[in-house]
């Protein structure tokens, strides 16, 4: 199913965690902790194609729009998480499907977009941010 990152705070209604009326989910079925890093140490490398091929870009900050910051495509083929946990979003402005990628899973290597999670439908990634501590 769909996944959501719940950071420190209060969530009085379902729309407080889903962020959109498009995801009308009134209950959460399972939880797991996500290990984040000190923001100064967080680092991810995105690659244009699967298996870490093609143009690459090292990121160590939050980007509400990858295209506005110079990434020429609206898709990402593969990623390497060197440190921390990241949330990658389908659309700019941290909207759409969320994919949680962690340095502690897959050895931090995500060779194909299908490894982002069982709900991954597309390689479209247009915004990325670090998981808050």
Short mmCIF file of C-alpha atoms in Angstrom, two decimals:
data_model
loop_
_atom_site.label_atom_id
_atom_site.label_comp_id
_atom_site.label_asym_id
_atom_site.label_seq_id
_atom_site.Cartn_x
_atom_site.Cartn_y
_atom_site.Cartn_z
CA UNK A 1 0.00 0.00 0.00
CA UNK A 2 0.86 3.67 0.10
CA UNK A 3 3.47 4.79 2.61
CA UNK A 4 3.80 8.02 4.55
CA UNK A 5 6.59 9.59 6.59
CA UNK A 6 5.32 10.75 9.97
CA UNK A 7 7.82 13.04 11.65
CA UNK A 8 7.61 14.45 15.14
CA UNK A 9 4.28 16.21 15.61
CA UNK A 10 0.54 15.68 15.92
CA UNK A 11 -1.71 14.17 13.28
CA UNK A 12 -5.34 14.69 14.37
CA UNK A 13 -6.93 13.48 11.08
CA UNK A 14 -6.00 11.27 8.13
CA UNK A 15 -5.45 14.24 5.82
CA UNK A 16 -2.75 15.54 8.20
CA UNK A 17 -0.49 12.60 7.34
CA UNK A 18 -1.55 12.01 3.74
CA UNK A 19 -1.20 15.65 2.70
CA UNK A 20 -3.79 15.25 -0.01
CA UNK A 21 -7.41 14.33 -0.53
CA UNK A 22 -6.19 11.97 -3.26
CA UNK A 23 -5.03 9.54 -0.57
CA UNK A 24 -8.11 8.93 1.56
CA UNK A 25 -6.61 6.52 4.07
CA UNK A 26 -8.27 6.66 7.48
CA UNK A 27 -6.09 4.11 9.22
CA UNK A 28 -2.50 2.99 9.25
CA UNK A 29 -1.80 -0.73 9.28
CA UNK A 30 1.89 -0.99 10.11
CA UNK A 31 4.76 1.16 11.30
CA UNK A 32 8.54 1.00 11.34
CA UNK A 33 11.21 3.45 12.49
CA UNK A 34 13.39 5.17 9.92
CA UNK A 35 16.99 5.89 10.88
CA UNK A 36 17.94 9.40 9.86
CA UNK A 37 21.35 11.04 9.97
CA UNK A 38 22.71 14.39 10.97
CA UNK A 39 21.70 16.64 8.07
CA UNK A 40 25.30 17.75 7.57
CA UNK A 41 26.22 14.14 6.77
CA UNK A 42 23.24 13.17 4.58
CA UNK A 43 24.18 12.34 1.00
CA UNK A 44 22.49 10.68 -1.98
CA UNK A 45 23.61 10.23 -5.59
CA UNK A 46 20.96 10.00 -8.30
CA UNK A 47 21.67 8.41 -11.67
CA UNK A 48 19.98 8.96 -15.00
CA UNK A 49 19.66 5.24 -15.79
CA UNK A 50 19.34 1.89 -14.03
CA UNK A 51 22.44 0.17 -12.59
CA UNK A 52 24.16 3.49 -11.76
CA UNK A 53 24.71 4.42 -15.41
CA UNK A 54 24.50 7.80 -17.11
CA UNK A 55 24.52 11.30 -15.76
CA UNK A 56 24.82 11.50 -11.98
CA UNK A 57 24.24 14.15 -9.36
CA UNK A 58 25.30 14.12 -5.71
CA UNK A 59 22.75 15.70 -3.38
CA UNK A 60 23.19 16.71 0.25
CA UNK A 61 20.26 19.09 0.67
CA UNK A 62 16.48 19.19 0.17
CA UNK A 63 15.26 19.96 -3.35
CA UNK A 64 11.58 20.82 -3.90
CA UNK A 65 12.20 20.61 -7.66
CA UNK A 66 15.07 18.65 -9.18
CA UNK A 67 14.41 20.18 -12.59
CA UNK A 68 14.64 23.73 -11.22
CA UNK A 69 18.02 22.82 -9.73
CA UNK A 70 19.40 21.44 -13.00
CA UNK A 71 18.34 17.80 -13.32
CA UNK A 72 17.26 17.59 -16.96
CA UNK A 73 14.82 14.69 -16.61
CA UNK A 74 11.72 14.02 -14.51
CA UNK A 75 12.88 10.44 -13.94
CA UNK A 76 15.69 8.82 -11.97
CA UNK A 77 16.98 5.38 -12.96
CA UNK A 78 18.91 4.42 -9.82
CA UNK A 79 20.23 5.87 -6.57
CA UNK A 80 22.99 5.35 -4.02
CA UNK A 81 22.35 6.48 -0.45
CA UNK A 82 25.69 7.20 1.17
CA UNK A 83 24.29 8.50 4.45
CA UNK A 84 20.90 9.05 6.03
CA UNK A 85 17.33 8.46 4.97
CA UNK A 86 15.63 10.30 2.13
CA UNK A 87 12.08 10.71 0.86
CA UNK A 88 11.77 10.92 -2.90
CA UNK A 89 8.53 12.27 -4.35
CA UNK A 90 6.89 11.72 -7.70
CA UNK A 91 6.14 15.42 -8.28
CA UNK A 92 7.72 18.79 -7.45
CA UNK A 93 6.84 20.38 -4.13
CA UNK A 94 7.08 17.07 -2.24
CA UNK A 95 3.84 15.72 -3.74
CA UNK A 96 2.70 12.40 -5.16
CA UNK A 97 3.96 8.95 -4.31
CA UNK A 98 6.64 8.86 -1.61
CA UNK A 99 9.58 6.49 -1.62
CA UNK A 100 11.67 6.14 1.54
CA UNK A 101 15.27 5.24 0.72
CA UNK A 102 17.79 4.48 3.46
CA UNK A 103 21.52 3.85 3.65
CA UNK A 104 20.77 0.86 5.91
CA UNK A 105 18.63 -0.96 3.30
CA UNK A 106 20.05 -2.66 0.18
CA UNK A 107 23.44 -1.44 1.36
CA UNK A 108 22.20 1.98 0.24
CA UNK A 109 22.18 0.82 -3.40
CA UNK A 110 18.92 1.03 -5.34
CA UNK A 111 19.86 -0.25 -8.82
CA UNK A 112 16.36 -0.05 -10.27
CA UNK A 113 13.31 2.05 -9.49
CA UNK A 114 11.33 -1.10 -8.64
CA UNK A 115 13.58 -1.49 -5.57
CA UNK A 116 12.18 1.74 -4.09
CA UNK A 117 9.25 -0.19 -2.64
CA UNK A 118 6.54 -2.67 -3.50
CA UNK A 119 4.22 0.20 -4.42
CA UNK A 120 6.68 1.79 -6.91
CA UNK A 121 4.77 2.46 -10.12
CA UNK A 122 7.16 4.72 -12.00
CA UNK A 123 10.72 6.03 -12.08
CA UNK A 124 9.39 9.57 -11.93
CA UNK A 125 11.14 11.52 -9.14
CA UNK A 126 10.88 15.30 -9.11
CA UNK A 127 11.61 16.31 -5.51
CA UNK A 128 13.81 14.91 -2.74
CA UNK A 129 14.25 15.73 0.94
CA UNK A 130 16.09 14.38 3.95
CA UNK A 131 14.13 12.66 6.71
CA UNK A 132 14.02 14.97 9.71
CA UNK A 133 15.61 13.83 12.95
#
